[in-house]
Short mmCIF file of C-alpha atoms in Angstrom, two decimals:
data_model
loop_
_atom_site.label_atom_id
_atom_site.label_comp_id
_atom_site.label_asym_id
_atom_site.label_seq_id
_atom_site.Cartn_x
_atom_site.Cartn_y
_atom_site.Cartn_z
CA MET A 1 89.84 23.20 31.89
CA ALA A 2 90.91 19.60 31.34
CA GLN A 3 89.32 17.65 28.53
CA HIS A 4 87.59 14.45 29.59
CA ARG A 5 88.24 11.61 27.19
CA ARG A 6 85.43 9.12 26.94
CA PRO A 7 85.56 5.77 25.22
CA PRO A 8 84.13 6.18 21.70
CA ALA A 9 81.28 3.76 22.48
CA VAL A 10 79.97 6.06 25.22
CA ALA A 11 77.51 8.42 23.56
CA LEU A 12 76.47 11.64 25.25
CA SER A 13 72.80 10.76 25.19
CA PHE A 14 70.17 10.85 27.93
CA GLU A 15 66.83 9.96 26.38
CA PHE A 16 64.47 10.74 29.25
CA PHE A 17 66.01 13.80 30.88
CA PRO A 18 68.42 15.41 28.45
CA PRO A 19 70.65 18.12 29.94
CA LYS A 20 69.49 21.61 28.95
CA THR A 21 72.96 22.98 28.27
CA ALA A 22 76.37 21.74 27.22
CA ALA A 23 77.68 22.70 30.67
CA ALA A 24 74.94 20.61 32.33
CA ALA A 25 75.78 17.67 30.07
CA GLU A 26 79.47 17.94 30.96
CA ARG A 27 78.68 18.11 34.69
CA LEU A 28 76.45 15.07 34.35
CA TRP A 29 79.25 13.10 32.68
CA GLN A 30 81.75 14.24 35.30
CA THR A 31 79.44 12.90 37.99
CA VAL A 32 78.99 9.58 36.17
CA GLU A 33 82.78 9.35 35.85
CA GLN A 34 83.19 10.08 39.58
CA LEU A 35 80.68 7.36 40.44
CA ASN A 36 82.63 5.01 38.16
CA GLU A 37 85.94 5.93 39.80
CA ALA A 38 84.34 5.32 43.21
CA GLY A 39 83.33 1.85 42.04
CA ILE A 40 79.60 2.53 42.41
CA LEU A 41 78.63 2.60 38.73
CA GLN A 42 80.36 0.17 36.46
CA GLY A 43 79.97 -0.25 32.74
CA TYR A 44 80.39 -3.29 30.61
CA VAL A 45 83.61 -5.25 30.10
CA ASP A 46 84.22 -3.40 26.82
CA ARG A 47 84.00 -0.04 28.72
CA ARG A 48 80.53 0.89 27.42
CA TYR A 49 78.20 2.63 29.85
CA GLN A 50 74.95 2.78 27.84
CA PRO A 51 73.14 5.63 29.65
CA ASP A 52 69.92 4.94 27.74
CA GLY A 53 70.03 1.22 28.49
CA ARG A 54 67.75 -0.49 30.97
CA GLY A 55 68.93 -1.73 34.35
CA THR A 56 68.02 -5.01 35.99
CA ARG A 57 67.17 -5.82 39.58
CA ALA A 58 70.54 -7.58 39.88
CA GLN A 59 72.42 -4.51 38.64
CA MET A 60 70.45 -2.28 41.01
CA ALA A 61 71.38 -4.57 43.91
CA SER A 62 75.06 -4.17 43.06
CA ILE A 63 74.78 -0.38 42.76
CA LEU A 64 73.11 -0.13 46.17
CA ASP A 65 75.57 -2.55 47.77
CA ARG A 66 78.57 -0.66 46.35
CA THR A 67 77.07 2.68 47.43
CA TYR A 68 76.73 1.42 51.01
CA LYS A 69 80.31 0.12 50.99
CA PHE A 70 81.60 3.40 49.55
CA LEU A 71 79.82 5.52 52.16
CA THR A 72 80.59 3.34 55.17
CA GLY A 73 83.75 1.46 54.32
CA GLU A 74 81.96 -1.72 55.35
CA ALA A 75 79.99 -4.38 53.56
CA LEU A 76 76.32 -4.93 54.24
CA PRO A 77 75.87 -7.98 56.46
CA SER A 78 74.62 -11.04 54.62
CA ASP A 79 72.70 -14.07 55.80
CA GLY A 80 73.94 -16.38 53.07
CA ASP A 81 72.07 -17.33 49.92
CA GLN A 82 68.60 -15.78 49.97
CA PHE A 83 67.22 -16.92 46.61
CA SER A 84 67.40 -19.94 44.34
CA ASP A 85 67.30 -18.05 41.04
CA ASP A 86 70.44 -15.89 41.34
CA SER A 87 73.18 -18.52 41.49
CA GLN A 88 74.32 -17.80 37.92
CA SER A 89 74.46 -14.04 38.48
CA VAL A 90 77.68 -12.10 38.98
CA HIS A 91 75.56 -9.94 41.29
CA GLN A 92 74.62 -12.79 43.67
CA GLU A 93 76.65 -11.50 46.62
CA SER A 94 75.09 -8.04 46.35
CA ILE A 95 71.61 -9.51 45.86
CA ASN A 96 71.97 -11.48 49.10
CA ALA A 97 73.37 -8.47 50.96
CA VAL A 98 70.60 -6.03 50.00
CA ALA A 99 67.97 -8.68 50.73
CA ALA A 100 69.41 -9.35 54.19
CA ALA A 101 69.52 -5.59 54.84
CA ASP A 102 65.81 -5.28 53.92
CA ILE A 103 66.65 -2.94 51.02
CA MET A 104 65.34 -5.16 48.20
CA HIS A 105 62.94 -8.06 48.46
CA GLY A 106 62.13 -11.13 46.46
CA ILE A 107 59.10 -11.68 44.29
CA ASP A 108 57.16 -14.82 45.23
CA GLY A 109 60.27 -16.36 46.82
CA ARG A 110 62.55 -15.54 43.90
CA PHE A 111 64.69 -12.47 43.26
CA GLU A 112 64.05 -12.30 39.49
CA PRO A 113 67.52 -10.81 38.85
CA ASN A 114 66.95 -10.14 35.15
CA LEU A 115 63.72 -8.17 35.47
CA HIS A 116 64.08 -4.52 34.52
CA VAL A 117 63.75 -1.96 37.31
CA LYS A 118 61.13 0.76 37.01
CA ARG A 119 61.57 4.20 38.52
CA GLY A 120 59.12 3.60 41.39
CA PRO A 121 60.95 0.60 42.82
CA MET A 122 64.28 2.34 42.18
CA ALA A 123 63.16 5.18 44.43
CA GLN A 124 62.03 2.70 47.09
CA TYR A 125 65.39 0.91 47.03
CA ALA A 126 67.29 4.19 47.30
CA ALA A 127 65.07 5.29 50.18
CA ARG A 128 65.57 1.98 52.01
CA THR A 129 69.33 2.35 51.56
CA MET A 130 69.16 5.84 53.10
CA ILE A 131 67.05 4.49 55.98
CA ARG A 132 69.62 1.74 56.55
CA LEU A 133 72.41 4.33 56.61
CA GLU A 134 70.43 6.44 59.10
CA GLU A 135 69.59 3.46 61.34
CA THR A 136 73.24 2.44 61.52
CA GLY A 137 74.30 6.00 62.31
CA ARG A 138 76.20 6.39 59.04
CA ILE A 139 74.31 9.51 57.96
CA ARG A 140 72.11 12.01 59.73
CA PRO A 141 68.67 12.86 58.42
CA PRO A 142 68.17 16.50 57.39
CA GLN A 143 67.01 18.80 60.17
#
């Protein structure tokens, strides 16, 4: 079995749901690496991933946008700039795309890109992405 080399700054640590076995931990890291290779999950410029770190609404928008592109080969349609508070964000294009696709919404007319994402909204965003994929015929719902 091939050894997977991880950057030293990437610690094998999952605070909330730690893998029960070494094999489960390895499989989890393999999946994270596959999502990275697919361009869906991206770390920081210095190659850190920070699995125990918190994600922002802007980062979530990019993950959902990249997931859609990976699964369909096409970008989500965008209706231009949707919010006034995301112009300094590297995630602005993805923010506008997921807003136009009705996957994520603003808060009182703003996107609030730096707010942390809780698990409830994360599940809603993932579900809306799946609905969008179903509506466009990209995936079939389970029978």
